[in-house]
Amino acid sequence: MSFEHNIRRVVPYVPGEQPNQPGMIKLNTNECPYPPSPKVEEALKEMDAGQLRLYSDPTAAELIDALADRYGVDPAQVFVGVGSDDVLAMAFLTFFNSEKPVLFPDITYSFYDVWAELFRIPYQICPLRDDFSIDIEDYIRPNGGIVIPNPNAPTGLLEAVGNLEKVIAANPDSVVIIDEAYIDFGGKSVLPLVEQYENLLVVQTFSKSRAMAGARIGFAIGSRKLIRYLNDVKFSFNSYTMSRMSLAVGRAALEDEDYFQKITAKIVETREWTKRELAALGFSFPDSYANFIFATHERVGAERIFAALRERNIYVRYFKKPRIDNYLRITIGTPEQMEALISALRDIVK
């Protein structure tokens, strides 16, 4: 028998391409087009490199306290990790330990089924409606846990808080995770419901609206009980998940609320302009509340447009998957980048 017989095999998540071409316009990984807060740069300059010989604080207290203050919760209700991917993975490992299937949409963040396969968690996908909206009734049935991204990715659609509360209230024996990676771009968070529902975990990230994808900072807010269980698993896996640098820059970012509000408003304004321009060119798309638009053209295929843009050094995301293989996910960049995109598309689809 070969040693390969005992290897855990999974089909891995494939991240968006990370090209490094001179003069490129990179609109394929939902990164923020603006730099982080100047306070982040100050925090980096003030760091003592000699301190890197020491382990970071395993409790991540400085960042957790800052998050608790920003969101008006107790520090015991906050969990942090190396990006929201780390937080979500820990949540899957911690809370989804049932023989019943975990439920999540069929068109959604493509890491969910990867974690389920990796951790041997049974799961069922719930098909989105033809307009890509969620059918809430799909999540009101026996299950081993629920994950709903809001706004969803890659569609950008936002679900009403009232509808999500129906799911949370109907599943008191399951943990319901609401993945709010894009909530700061115009959506209403379910965070206030954390005080009412002990089974709710809300996950957010610094990667999008706080312009810090490279710092790898994610967090979850939930009941004290849920966070305690999360920490038990985290400390059984890796005590020192957050680097000294991430703790420092994360706290610094939270100290600059004005900058955060300014750049998210700029992205939303550019998004709405881009919607109008795309529609005028014959594109249609769900009404995005995220920092991207999920668009299809009335005549020209998505794969053809993707290739033509790539030839012009403009990168967007194309998913060759059922139901969405004629759509492109277009990250919102600066106004100048989006003007260049629209100019290129005008030539491609004419």
mmCIF file of C-alpha atoms in Angstrom:
data_model
loop_
_atom_site.group_PDB
_atom_site.id
_atom_site.type_symbol
_atom_site.label_atom_id
_atom_site.label_comp_id
_atom_site.label_asym_id
_atom_site.label_seq_id
_atom_site.Cartn_x
_atom_site.Cartn_y
_atom_site.Cartn_z
ATOM 1 C CA MET A 1 0.000 0.000 0.000
ATOM 2 C CA SER A 2 1.406 3.416 -0.946
ATOM 3 C CA PHE A 3 1.813 6.203 1.649
ATOM 4 C CA GLU A 4 -0.586 8.199 -0.567
ATOM 5 C CA HIS A 5 -3.432 6.022 0.657
ATOM 6 C CA ASN A 6 -3.457 7.999 3.941
ATOM 7 C CA ILE A 7 -3.111 11.469 2.490
ATOM 8 C CA ARG A 8 -6.017 13.856 2.890
ATOM 9 C CA ARG A 9 -6.866 15.002 -0.615
ATOM 10 C CA VAL A 10 -8.961 18.032 -1.445
ATOM 11 C CA VAL A 11 -9.558 20.287 -4.431
ATOM 12 C CA PRO A 12 -8.089 23.585 -3.200
ATOM 13 C CA TYR A 13 -9.543 27.055 -3.398
ATOM 14 C CA VAL A 14 -8.114 29.005 -6.343
ATOM 15 C CA PRO A 15 -7.517 32.686 -5.487
ATOM 16 C CA GLY A 16 -7.735 35.450 -8.007
ATOM 17 C CA GLU A 17 -4.740 35.898 -10.268
ATOM 18 C CA GLN A 18 -2.049 38.212 -8.891
ATOM 19 C CA PRO A 19 -0.311 39.598 -11.988
ATOM 20 C CA ASN A 20 2.529 42.083 -11.728
ATOM 21 C CA GLN A 21 2.608 43.874 -15.052
ATOM 22 C CA PRO A 22 3.764 47.474 -15.592
ATOM 23 C CA GLY A 23 0.806 49.788 -16.120
ATOM 24 C CA MET A 24 -1.799 47.112 -15.493
ATOM 25 C CA ILE A 25 -5.286 47.815 -14.156
ATOM 26 C CA LYS A 26 -6.047 45.135 -11.580
ATOM 27 C CA LEU A 27 -9.784 44.710 -10.989
ATOM 28 C CA ASN A 28 -9.940 40.988 -10.241
ATOM 29 C CA THR A 29 -9.478 40.426 -6.500
ATOM 30 C CA ASN A 30 -11.724 43.032 -4.828
ATOM 31 C CA GLU A 31 -8.837 44.898 -3.265
ATOM 32 C CA CYS A 32 -9.228 48.534 -2.264
ATOM 33 C CA PRO A 33 -7.785 50.965 -4.829
ATOM 34 C CA TYR A 34 -6.675 53.377 -2.119
ATOM 35 C CA PRO A 35 -3.874 53.071 0.448
ATOM 36 C CA PRO A 36 -4.631 52.395 4.121
ATOM 37 C CA SER A 37 -5.076 55.220 6.592
ATOM 38 C CA PRO A 38 -2.021 57.446 7.169
ATOM 39 C CA LYS A 39 -2.212 56.273 10.777
ATOM 40 C CA VAL A 40 -1.320 52.789 9.534
ATOM 41 C CA GLU A 41 1.832 54.136 7.898
ATOM 42 C CA GLU A 42 2.708 55.961 11.113
ATOM 43 C CA ALA A 43 2.267 52.766 13.124
ATOM 44 C CA LEU A 44 4.627 50.897 10.792
ATOM 45 C CA LYS A 45 7.279 53.623 11.055
ATOM 46 C CA GLU A 46 7.054 53.581 14.835
ATOM 47 C CA MET A 47 7.496 49.824 15.094
ATOM 48 C CA ASP A 48 10.684 48.594 16.729
ATOM 49 C CA ALA A 49 12.049 45.872 14.459
ATOM 50 C CA GLY A 50 13.914 44.432 17.412
ATOM 51 C CA GLN A 51 10.574 43.445 18.925
ATOM 52 C CA LEU A 52 10.061 40.931 16.127
ATOM 53 C CA ARG A 53 12.313 38.502 18.010
ATOM 54 C CA LEU A 54 9.479 38.186 20.537
ATOM 55 C CA TYR A 55 6.205 36.366 20.092
ATOM 56 C CA SER A 56 3.130 38.505 19.632
ATOM 57 C CA ASP A 57 0.407 38.684 22.278
ATOM 58 C CA PRO A 58 -1.598 35.451 21.854
ATOM 59 C CA THR A 59 -4.717 37.170 23.193
ATOM 60 C CA ALA A 60 -4.416 39.976 20.579
ATOM 61 C CA ALA A 61 -5.755 42.268 23.294
ATOM 62 C CA GLU A 62 -4.840 45.619 21.712
ATOM 63 C CA LEU A 63 -6.720 44.803 18.516
ATOM 64 C CA ILE A 64 -9.630 43.065 20.219
ATOM 65 C CA ASP A 65 -10.113 45.975 22.618
ATOM 66 C CA ALA A 66 -10.083 48.442 19.703
ATOM 67 C CA LEU A 67 -12.645 46.373 17.791
ATOM 68 C CA ALA A 68 -14.854 46.039 20.851
ATOM 69 C CA ASP A 69 -14.782 49.796 21.321
ATOM 70 C CA ARG A 70 -15.511 50.479 17.625
ATOM 71 C CA TYR A 71 -18.488 48.103 17.466
ATOM 72 C CA GLY A 72 -19.852 48.650 20.964
ATOM 73 C CA VAL A 73 -19.444 45.117 22.321
ATOM 74 C CA ASP A 74 -17.524 43.433 25.112
ATOM 75 C CA PRO A 75 -13.987 42.258 24.247
ATOM 76 C CA ALA A 76 -15.132 38.745 25.208
ATOM 77 C CA GLN A 77 -17.423 38.900 22.159
ATOM 78 C CA VAL A 78 -14.595 39.466 19.653
ATOM 79 C CA PHE A 79 -12.332 36.960 17.886
ATOM 80 C CA VAL A 80 -9.531 37.861 15.458
ATOM 81 C CA GLY A 81 -7.640 35.869 12.859
ATOM 82 C CA VAL A 82 -5.347 36.019 9.849
ATOM 83 C CA GLY A 83 -7.925 37.463 7.486
ATOM 84 C CA SER A 84 -11.568 36.466 7.512
ATOM 85 C CA ASP A 85 -10.551 33.226 5.763
ATOM 86 C CA ASP A 86 -8.756 32.148 8.938
ATOM 87 C CA VAL A 87 -11.695 33.229 11.083
ATOM 88 C CA LEU A 88 -14.183 31.352 8.903
ATOM 89 C CA ALA A 89 -12.023 28.231 8.788
ATOM 90 C CA MET A 90 -11.813 28.213 12.587
ATOM 91 C CA ALA A 91 -15.583 28.707 12.751
ATOM 92 C CA PHE A 92 -16.205 25.756 10.415
ATOM 93 C CA LEU A 93 -13.887 23.582 12.481
ATOM 94 C CA THR A 94 -15.439 24.705 15.765
ATOM 95 C CA PHE A 95 -19.161 24.833 15.109
ATOM 96 C CA PHE A 96 -19.913 22.416 12.298
ATOM 97 C CA ASN A 97 -19.481 19.081 14.044
ATOM 98 C CA SER A 98 -22.798 17.425 13.246
ATOM 99 C CA GLU A 99 -23.971 14.588 11.025
ATOM 100 C CA LYS A 100 -26.530 17.018 9.609
ATOM 101 C CA PRO A 101 -25.451 19.089 6.583
ATOM 102 C CA VAL A 102 -24.249 22.668 6.727
ATOM 103 C CA LEU A 103 -26.222 24.893 4.355
ATOM 104 C CA PHE A 104 -24.902 27.656 2.085
ATOM 105 C CA PRO A 105 -25.754 29.052 -1.384
ATOM 106 C CA ASP A 106 -24.695 27.366 -4.622
ATOM 107 C CA ILE A 107 -23.302 30.629 -6.007
ATOM 108 C CA THR A 108 -21.176 32.127 -3.280
ATOM 109 C CA TYR A 109 -17.652 32.405 -1.896
ATOM 110 C CA SER A 110 -15.955 29.303 -3.235
ATOM 111 C CA PHE A 111 -13.950 28.613 -0.083
ATOM 112 C CA TYR A 112 -17.014 27.329 1.817
ATOM 113 C CA ASP A 113 -17.184 23.951 0.106
ATOM 114 C CA VAL A 114 -13.374 23.650 0.282
ATOM 115 C CA TRP A 115 -13.429 23.961 4.080
ATOM 116 C CA ALA A 116 -16.346 21.541 4.292
ATOM 117 C CA GLU A 117 -14.426 18.974 2.249
ATOM 118 C CA LEU A 118 -11.182 19.572 4.158
ATOM 119 C CA PHE A 119 -12.792 19.128 7.574
ATOM 120 C CA ARG A 120 -15.111 16.333 6.392
ATOM 121 C CA ILE A 121 -18.213 18.355 7.148
ATOM 122 C CA PRO A 122 -21.415 17.247 5.386
ATOM 123 C CA TYR A 123 -23.005 20.081 3.431
ATOM 124 C CA GLN A 124 -25.780 20.914 1.015
ATOM 125 C CA ILE A 125 -25.898 23.852 -1.353
ATOM 126 C CA CYS A 126 -29.072 25.879 -1.660
ATOM 127 C CA PRO A 127 -29.687 27.153 -5.202
ATOM 128 C CA LEU A 128 -30.115 30.880 -5.575
ATOM 129 C CA ARG A 129 -33.183 32.029 -7.459
ATOM 130 C CA ASP A 130 -32.847 32.938 -11.144
ATOM 131 C CA ASP A 131 -32.200 36.565 -10.148
ATOM 132 C CA PHE A 132 -29.419 35.346 -7.784
ATOM 133 C CA SER A 133 -31.383 36.220 -4.646
ATOM 134 C CA ILE A 134 -31.481 33.890 -1.641
ATOM 135 C CA ASP A 135 -34.596 31.857 -0.900
ATOM 136 C CA ILE A 136 -34.862 32.188 2.861
ATOM 137 C CA GLU A 137 -37.109 29.130 3.129
ATOM 138 C CA ASP A 138 -34.179 26.947 2.001
ATOM 139 C CA TYR A 139 -32.524 27.640 5.349
ATOM 140 C CA ILE A 140 -35.468 26.817 7.567
ATOM 141 C CA ARG A 141 -35.041 23.036 7.798
ATOM 142 C CA PRO A 142 -32.895 20.597 9.799
ATOM 143 C CA ASN A 143 -29.197 21.407 9.417
ATOM 144 C CA GLY A 144 -25.816 21.283 11.094
ATOM 145 C CA GLY A 145 -25.100 24.971 10.594
ATOM 146 C CA ILE A 146 -25.654 27.815 8.127
ATOM 147 C CA VAL A 147 -23.362 30.225 6.271
ATOM 148 C CA ILE A 148 -24.801 33.175 4.366
ATOM 149 C CA PRO A 149 -22.604 35.931 2.920
ATOM 150 C CA ASN A 150 -24.214 39.355 2.928
ATOM 151 C CA PRO A 151 -23.694 40.997 0.489
ATOM 152 C CA ASN A 152 -23.115 37.795 -1.431
ATOM 153 C CA ALA A 153 -20.057 37.222 -3.602
ATOM 154 C CA PRO A 154 -19.711 37.178 -6.510
ATOM 155 C CA THR A 155 -23.223 38.541 -7.102
ATOM 156 C CA GLY A 156 -23.027 41.595 -4.826
ATOM 157 C CA LEU A 157 -26.677 41.243 -3.791
ATOM 158 C CA LEU A 158 -27.737 42.323 -0.308
ATOM 159 C CA GLU A 159 -30.304 40.457 1.778
ATOM 160 C CA ALA A 160 -32.548 42.382 4.172
ATOM 161 C CA VAL A 161 -31.690 42.077 7.866
ATOM 162 C CA GLY A 162 -35.267 41.022 8.593
ATOM 163 C CA ASN A 163 -34.977 38.021 6.310
ATOM 164 C CA LEU A 164 -31.667 36.989 7.845
ATOM 165 C CA GLU A 165 -33.185 37.284 11.311
ATOM 166 C CA LYS A 166 -35.870 34.791 10.264
ATOM 167 C CA VAL A 167 -33.110 32.286 9.508
ATOM 168 C CA ILE A 168 -31.270 32.966 12.760
ATOM 169 C CA ALA A 169 -34.428 32.748 14.864
ATOM 170 C CA ALA A 170 -35.595 29.557 13.136
ATOM 171 C CA ASN A 171 -32.326 27.733 13.879
ATOM 172 C CA PRO A 172 -31.624 28.054 17.622
ATOM 173 C CA ASP A 173 -29.833 24.684 17.643
ATOM 174 C CA SER A 174 -27.406 25.635 14.850
ATOM 175 C CA VAL A 175 -24.728 28.285 14.555
ATOM 176 C CA VAL A 176 -25.587 30.775 11.823
ATOM 177 C CA ILE A 177 -22.606 32.582 10.300
ATOM 178 C CA ILE A 178 -23.248 35.806 8.405
ATOM 179 C CA ASP A 179 -20.156 36.632 6.355
ATOM 180 C CA GLU A 180 -20.095 40.412 6.006
ATOM 181 C CA ALA A 181 -16.838 40.919 4.093
ATOM 182 C CA TYR A 182 -18.491 43.627 1.959
ATOM 183 C CA ILE A 183 -21.023 45.103 4.373
ATOM 184 C CA ASP A 184 -19.325 48.517 4.611
ATOM 185 C CA PHE A 185 -20.157 49.417 1.002
ATOM 186 C CA GLY A 186 -23.777 50.263 1.633
ATOM 187 C CA GLY A 187 -25.367 47.357 3.474
ATOM 188 C CA LYS A 188 -26.913 47.145 6.919
ATOM 189 C CA SER A 189 -25.117 44.789 9.292
ATOM 190 C CA VAL A 190 -26.795 42.133 11.425
ATOM 191 C CA LEU A 191 -24.368 42.941 14.256
ATOM 192 C CA PRO A 192 -27.086 44.414 16.522
ATOM 193 C CA LEU A 193 -28.737 40.964 16.534
ATOM 194 C CA VAL A 194 -25.734 39.435 18.317
ATOM 195 C CA GLU A 195 -27.120 40.612 21.662
ATOM 196 C CA GLN A 196 -30.414 38.858 20.948
ATOM 197 C CA TYR A 197 -29.281 35.568 19.391
ATOM 198 C CA GLU A 198 -26.608 33.431 21.028
ATOM 199 C CA ASN A 199 -26.239 31.305 17.867
ATOM 200 C CA LEU A 200 -25.210 34.203 15.572
ATOM 201 C CA LEU A 201 -21.620 34.790 14.474
ATOM 202 C CA VAL A 202 -20.839 37.828 12.314
ATOM 203 C CA VAL A 203 -17.563 37.802 10.364
ATOM 204 C CA GLN A 204 -15.899 40.861 8.812
ATOM 205 C CA THR A 205 -12.504 41.784 7.383
ATOM 206 C CA PHE A 206 -9.993 44.622 7.044
ATOM 207 C CA SER A 207 -9.141 43.474 3.500
ATOM 208 C CA LYS A 208 -11.772 45.427 1.577
ATOM 209 C CA SER A 209 -13.119 48.606 3.122
ATOM 210 C CA ARG A 210 -10.069 49.223 5.320
ATOM 211 C CA ALA A 211 -7.598 48.752 2.434
ATOM 212 C CA MET A 212 -5.499 46.190 4.280
ATOM 213 C CA ALA A 213 -5.695 42.913 2.350
ATOM 214 C CA GLY A 214 -1.943 42.450 2.762
ATOM 215 C CA ALA A 215 -2.091 42.778 6.543
ATOM 216 C CA ARG A 216 -4.392 39.742 6.853
ATOM 217 C CA ILE A 217 -6.817 40.847 9.561
ATOM 218 C CA GLY A 218 -10.277 39.380 10.016
ATOM 219 C CA PHE A 219 -12.609 39.267 12.978
ATOM 220 C CA ALA A 220 -15.804 37.763 14.295
ATOM 221 C CA ILE A 221 -18.321 39.129 16.767
ATOM 222 C CA GLY A 222 -20.770 36.871 18.563
ATOM 223 C CA SER A 223 -21.998 35.763 21.942
ATOM 224 C CA ARG A 224 -19.434 35.229 24.682
ATOM 225 C CA LYS A 225 -20.141 31.523 24.514
ATOM 226 C CA LEU A 226 -19.412 31.255 20.785
ATOM 227 C CA ILE A 227 -16.205 33.267 21.087
ATOM 228 C CA ARG A 228 -15.031 31.126 23.984
ATOM 229 C CA TYR A 229 -15.495 27.975 21.901
ATOM 230 C CA LEU A 230 -13.686 29.604 18.966
ATOM 231 C CA ASN A 231 -10.742 30.493 21.162
ATOM 232 C CA ASP A 232 -10.547 26.950 22.519
ATOM 233 C CA VAL A 233 -10.092 25.639 18.972
ATOM 234 C CA LYS A 234 -7.739 28.455 17.974
ATOM 235 C CA PHE A 235 -5.438 27.800 20.946
ATOM 236 C CA SER A 236 -5.494 24.111 20.074
ATOM 237 C CA PHE A 237 -4.330 24.975 16.563
ATOM 238 C CA ASN A 238 -2.003 27.989 16.731
ATOM 239 C CA SER A 239 -1.610 30.302 19.712
ATOM 240 C CA TYR A 240 0.161 33.100 17.828
ATOM 241 C CA THR A 241 -2.026 33.744 14.803
ATOM 242 C CA MET A 242 -1.647 37.525 14.692
ATOM 243 C CA SER A 243 1.749 39.130 14.085
ATOM 244 C CA ARG A 244 2.936 42.149 16.039
ATOM 245 C CA MET A 245 2.684 44.194 12.834
ATOM 246 C CA SER A 246 -0.915 43.174 12.151
ATOM 247 C CA LEU A 247 -1.960 43.978 15.712
ATOM 248 C CA ALA A 248 -0.385 47.429 15.520
ATOM 249 C CA VAL A 249 -1.692 48.427 12.085
ATOM 250 C CA GLY A 250 -5.120 47.005 12.804
ATOM 251 C CA ARG A 251 -5.479 49.142 15.891
ATOM 252 C CA ALA A 252 -4.182 52.183 13.995
ATOM 253 C CA ALA A 253 -6.733 51.712 11.209
ATOM 254 C CA LEU A 254 -9.567 51.650 13.719
ATOM 255 C CA GLU A 255 -8.383 54.978 15.122
ATOM 256 C CA ASP A 256 -9.086 56.739 11.805
ATOM 257 C CA GLU A 257 -12.838 56.526 11.302
ATOM 258 C CA ASP A 258 -12.917 59.614 9.073
ATOM 259 C CA TYR A 259 -10.528 58.057 6.554
ATOM 260 C CA PHE A 260 -12.488 54.797 6.569
ATOM 261 C CA GLN A 261 -15.735 56.625 5.831
ATOM 262 C CA LYS A 262 -14.068 58.746 3.137
ATOM 263 C CA ILE A 263 -12.639 55.899 1.052
ATOM 264 C CA THR A 264 -15.741 53.707 1.306
ATOM 265 C CA ALA A 265 -17.866 56.643 0.133
ATOM 266 C CA LYS A 266 -15.508 57.200 -2.818
ATOM 267 C CA ILE A 267 -15.755 53.525 -3.817
ATOM 268 C CA VAL A 268 -19.559 53.578 -3.599
ATOM 269 C CA GLU A 269 -19.707 56.735 -5.727
ATOM 270 C CA THR A 270 -17.442 55.163 -8.360
ATOM 271 C CA ARG A 271 -19.469 51.943 -8.259
ATOM 272 C CA GLU A 272 -22.688 53.772 -9.031
ATOM 273 C CA TRP A 273 -21.042 55.667 -11.904
ATOM 274 C CA THR A 274 -19.718 52.376 -13.293
ATOM 275 C CA LYS A 275 -23.177 50.804 -13.121
ATOM 276 C CA ARG A 276 -24.604 53.566 -15.279
ATOM 277 C CA GLU A 277 -21.777 53.302 -17.808
ATOM 278 C CA LEU A 278 -22.001 49.501 -18.033
ATOM 279 C CA ALA A 279 -25.763 49.623 -18.516
ATOM 280 C CA ALA A 280 -25.319 52.097 -21.364
ATOM 281 C CA LEU A 281 -22.982 49.598 -23.062
ATOM 282 C CA GLY A 282 -25.520 46.778 -22.908
ATOM 283 C CA PHE A 283 -24.406 45.092 -19.689
ATOM 284 C CA SER A 284 -26.829 43.866 -17.041
ATOM 285 C CA PHE A 285 -26.015 42.950 -13.436
ATOM 286 C CA PRO A 286 -27.509 42.398 -9.994
ATOM 287 C CA ASP A 287 -27.693 45.607 -7.979
ATOM 288 C CA SER A 288 -24.370 45.368 -6.158
ATOM 289 C CA TYR A 289 -23.877 46.598 -2.594
ATOM 290 C CA ALA A 290 -20.228 45.475 -2.610
ATOM 291 C CA ASN A 291 -17.009 46.873 -4.075
ATOM 292 C CA PHE A 292 -17.532 44.977 -7.314
ATOM 293 C CA ILE A 293 -20.113 44.466 -10.058
ATOM 294 C CA PHE A 294 -21.145 41.074 -11.482
ATOM 295 C CA ALA A 295 -21.928 41.813 -15.107
ATOM 296 C CA THR A 296 -23.010 40.039 -18.291
ATOM 297 C CA HIS A 297 -23.332 41.508 -21.773
ATOM 298 C CA GLU A 298 -26.384 41.166 -23.993
ATOM 299 C CA ARG A 299 -24.367 40.088 -27.061
ATOM 300 C CA VAL A 300 -20.696 39.442 -26.300
ATOM 301 C CA GLY A 301 -19.667 36.462 -24.199
ATOM 302 C CA ALA A 302 -17.906 36.958 -20.859
ATOM 303 C CA GLU A 303 -14.932 34.770 -21.720
ATOM 304 C CA ARG A 304 -14.315 36.758 -24.889
ATOM 305 C CA ILE A 305 -14.515 40.070 -23.009
ATOM 306 C CA PHE A 306 -12.219 38.694 -20.278
ATOM 307 C CA ALA A 307 -9.574 37.748 -22.849
ATOM 308 C CA ALA A 308 -9.871 41.046 -24.720
ATOM 309 C CA LEU A 309 -9.449 43.042 -21.506
ATOM 310 C CA ARG A 310 -6.463 40.930 -20.522
ATOM 311 C CA GLU A 311 -4.796 41.778 -23.846
ATOM 312 C CA ARG A 312 -5.183 45.420 -22.839
ATOM 313 C CA ASN A 313 -3.562 44.731 -19.438
ATOM 314 C CA ILE A 314 -6.896 45.033 -17.613
ATOM 315 C CA TYR A 315 -7.642 42.151 -15.266
ATOM 316 C CA VAL A 316 -11.151 41.191 -14.110
ATOM 317 C CA ARG A 317 -12.391 37.871 -12.659
ATOM 318 C CA TYR A 318 -13.977 35.167 -14.785
ATOM 319 C CA PHE A 319 -15.526 32.044 -13.227
ATOM 320 C CA LYS A 320 -15.964 29.119 -15.607
ATOM 321 C CA LYS A 321 -18.727 27.566 -13.526
ATOM 322 C CA PRO A 322 -22.350 26.558 -14.147
ATOM 323 C CA ARG A 323 -24.894 29.397 -14.085
ATOM 324 C CA ILE A 324 -22.239 32.135 -13.937
ATOM 325 C CA ASP A 325 -19.943 31.349 -16.872
ATOM 326 C CA ASN A 326 -21.233 34.322 -18.823
ATOM 327 C CA TYR A 327 -20.528 36.843 -16.064
ATOM 328 C CA LEU A 328 -17.496 38.914 -15.116
ATOM 329 C CA ARG A 329 -16.799 40.143 -11.608
ATOM 330 C CA ILE A 330 -15.353 43.631 -11.879
ATOM 331 C CA THR A 331 -13.719 45.192 -8.830
ATOM 332 C CA ILE A 332 -14.287 48.906 -8.360
ATOM 333 C CA GLY A 333 -11.012 50.787 -8.764
ATOM 334 C CA THR A 334 -10.233 54.486 -8.869
ATOM 335 C CA PRO A 335 -12.326 56.728 -11.135
ATOM 336 C CA GLU A 336 -9.414 56.831 -13.586
ATOM 337 C CA GLN A 337 -9.164 53.029 -13.673
ATOM 338 C CA MET A 338 -12.889 52.618 -14.233
ATOM 339 C CA GLU A 339 -12.859 55.209 -17.022
ATOM 340 C CA ALA A 340 -10.086 53.206 -18.709
ATOM 341 C CA LEU A 341 -12.131 50.011 -18.268
ATOM 342 C CA ILE A 342 -15.251 51.579 -19.795
ATOM 343 C CA SER A 343 -13.221 52.932 -22.693
ATOM 344 C CA ALA A 344 -11.816 49.463 -23.364
ATOM 345 C CA LEU A 345 -15.236 47.836 -23.080
ATOM 346 C CA ARG A 346 -16.726 50.394 -25.458
ATOM 347 C CA ASP A 347 -14.253 49.200 -28.068
ATOM 348 C CA ILE A 348 -14.684 45.472 -27.289
ATOM 349 C CA VAL A 349 -18.492 45.289 -27.401
ATOM 350 C CA LYS A 350 -19.118 47.773 -30.250
#
